Amino acid sequence: MPIKEVFPNPTVIQVIFQITFPNLFFIEKTIGDFQKRIMDKFPESNLLFKKTFLFAHTSADIKIDEMNAQNNIETKVWQFKHQDKYTLNVLTNSIDISSNIHKTYNNEGGEKFRESNEYVINNFFEINAIPYLQRIGLRYIDHCPIPDGGDKEFMSYYKTSLPLNRFSLDNAISMDFQTVKNIGDNYFLTFAESIQYVLNKKKLVLNFDGFATNKLPNEYLSVTDKLHEIISAEFENTIKEPVKCLMRKKQ
């Protein structure tokens, strides 16, 4: 079951939504109109250039620097921000929204990430005729506390997939687990669980990357709702009551 509670101190540190579509060069001509539509929520703007390196077989007489010059391709990224809260990136084949402030997707009692997505994508679709969506993705990254007390106490907080029966948490510098799950109807979930040092403190990092492929543009919101339900249920299946108690405490 998806979590209905809005926690004042959630473990999520970042949520990202992305759609990808065929490379459409006309987006460069419509980006100004799109900027005017979203300027009230994304007032800061930048034009960035992302370098892409292509590798191909070449004849032996072509010098390495000449090959790099030919294959070094710059991709334009139109970036819009609202302080350090939201970031929106538009490319000719994708659009993504990331936030580090949202505490809920669509539950009452907090600013809803779903509404931010709907605001951006509806404005984008109104001026850009996207034929179909290659991928719709929703990703949550959580930094979860590791309690004192060793493996036994850790397992009272989490239903972990890490091999603690073989490798003790006390001795682990890092530890990782990842799986990709096929849910059917072109829905998938990548779940990753790892022990990492974050700001010199050991954390359990949970990464939920839900995505769907080959969908129509008018399906994006219902597809994202389903992805959220999948991720929320998996998060609920990973944490136990002590973690919920910590998330209910105000900072």
Coordinates of C-alpha atoms in Angstrom, one line a residue, residues 101-234:
I101 CA 12.1 20.2 -0.9
H102 CA 9.0 18.1 -1.6
K103 CA 7.8 15.9 1.2
T104 CA 4.8 14.4 -0.6
Y105 CA 3.8 13.4 -4.1
N106 CA 0.1 14.0 -3.8
N107 CA -1.0 13.7 -0.2
E108 CA -2.8 16.5 1.6
G109 CA -0.7 18.4 4.1
G110 CA 2.3 19.4 2.0
E111 CA 3.5 20.9 -1.3
K112 CA 2.7 18.3 -4.0
F113 CA 5.4 17.2 -6.4
R114 CA 2.6 16.0 -8.7
E115 CA 1.2 19.5 -9.1
S116 CA 4.7 20.8 -10.1
N117 CA 5.0 18.1 -12.8
E118 CA 1.5 18.8 -14.1
Y119 CA 2.2 22.6 -14.3
V120 CA 5.4 22.1 -16.2
I121 CA 4.5 19.3 -18.6
N122 CA 1.0 20.7 -19.5
N123 CA 2.6 24.0 -20.5
F124 CA 5.3 22.2 -22.4
F125 CA 2.8 20.0 -24.3
E126 CA 0.6 22.9 -25.2
I127 CA 3.3 24.5 -27.4
N128 CA 5.2 21.3 -28.4
A129 CA 3.5 18.5 -30.3
I130 CA 5.3 15.4 -28.9
P131 CA 4.4 12.3 -31.0
Y132 CA 5.0 9.7 -28.2
L133 CA 7.0 9.3 -25.1
Q134 CA 9.9 6.8 -25.1
R135 CA 10.3 6.8 -21.3
I136 CA 8.5 8.2 -18.3
G137 CA 10.6 8.1 -15.1
L138 CA 10.1 8.9 -11.4
R139 CA 13.0 8.5 -9.0
Y140 CA 13.3 8.9 -5.2
I141 CA 16.6 9.0 -3.3
D142 CA 16.5 8.5 0.4
H143 CA 19.3 9.0 3.0
C144 CA 18.2 6.9 6.0
P145 CA 19.8 6.8 9.5
I146 CA 21.7 3.8 10.7
P147 CA 21.1 3.2 14.4
D148 CA 23.7 2.2 16.9
G149 CA 23.6 -1.4 18.0
G150 CA 25.0 -3.3 15.0
D151 CA 23.2 -5.7 12.6
K152 CA 20.4 -6.7 14.9
E153 CA 19.3 -3.1 15.6
F154 CA 19.7 -2.2 11.9
M155 CA 17.3 -5.1 11.0
S156 CA 14.8 -3.8 13.5
Y157 CA 14.7 -0.6 11.4
Y158 CA 14.8 -2.0 7.9
K159 CA 13.8 -5.1 5.9
T160 CA 17.1 -5.1 4.2
S161 CA 18.3 -6.9 1.1
L162 CA 22.0 -6.5 2.1
P163 CA 23.9 -9.7 3.0
L164 CA 24.3 -9.0 6.7
N165 CA 24.2 -12.7 7.5
R166 CA 27.6 -12.9 5.8
F167 CA 29.1 -9.4 6.1
S168 CA 28.7 -7.4 9.3
L169 CA 27.6 -3.8 9.0
D170 CA 30.1 -2.8 11.7
N171 CA 33.0 -3.7 9.4
A172 CA 31.5 -2.5 6.1
I173 CA 33.0 0.5 4.4
S174 CA 30.5 0.1 1.6
M175 CA 27.9 -2.4 0.6
D176 CA 25.5 -2.5 -2.4
F177 CA 22.5 -4.3 -3.7
Q178 CA 20.5 -3.6 -6.9
T179 CA 17.7 -5.3 -8.8
V180 CA 15.5 -4.4 -11.8
K181 CA 12.0 -5.6 -11.6
N182 CA 9.6 -6.1 -14.5
I183 CA 6.1 -5.2 -13.4
G184 CA 4.3 -5.7 -16.7
D185 CA 2.7 -3.5 -19.3
N186 CA 6.1 -1.8 -19.9
Y187 CA 6.5 -0.8 -16.2
F188 CA 9.8 -1.3 -14.4
L189 CA 11.4 -0.6 -11.1
T190 CA 15.2 -0.4 -10.4
F191 CA 15.7 -0.7 -6.6
A192 CA 19.2 0.0 -5.2
E193 CA 20.2 -0.2 -1.5
S194 CA 23.7 0.7 -0.3
I195 CA 25.7 1.6 2.7
Q196 CA 27.6 4.9 2.0
Y197 CA 29.4 7.6 3.9
V198 CA 27.5 10.9 3.5
L199 CA 29.2 13.9 5.0
N200 CA 31.4 11.5 7.0
K201 CA 28.5 9.7 8.5
K202 CA 27.4 6.2 7.5
K203 CA 23.9 6.1 5.9
L204 CA 21.6 3.7 4.2
V205 CA 21.0 5.1 0.8
L206 CA 17.8 3.9 -1.0
N207 CA 17.3 4.6 -4.7
F208 CA 13.9 3.9 -6.3
D209 CA 13.9 4.4 -10.0
G210 CA 10.5 3.6 -11.5
F211 CA 9.9 4.0 -15.2
A212 CA 7.6 3.1 -18.1
T213 CA 8.3 2.9 -21.8
N214 CA 6.4 3.6 -25.0
K215 CA 3.5 5.6 -23.7
L216 CA 1.3 8.3 -25.2
P217 CA 1.8 12.0 -24.1
N218 CA -1.8 12.2 -22.7
E219 CA -1.0 9.2 -20.4
Y220 CA 2.0 10.8 -18.6
L221 CA 0.1 11.8 -15.5
S222 CA -1.7 8.5 -14.9
V223 CA 1.6 6.6 -15.6
T224 CA 3.5 8.8 -13.1
D225 CA 0.7 8.2 -10.5
K226 CA 1.2 4.4 -11.0
L227 CA 5.0 4.7 -10.8
H228 CA 4.6 6.6 -7.5
E229 CA 2.3 3.9 -6.1
I230 CA 4.9 1.2 -7.1
I231 CA 7.8 3.2 -5.4
S232 CA 5.8 4.1 -2.3
A233 CA 4.7 0.5 -1.8
E234 CA 8.4 -0.6 -2.1

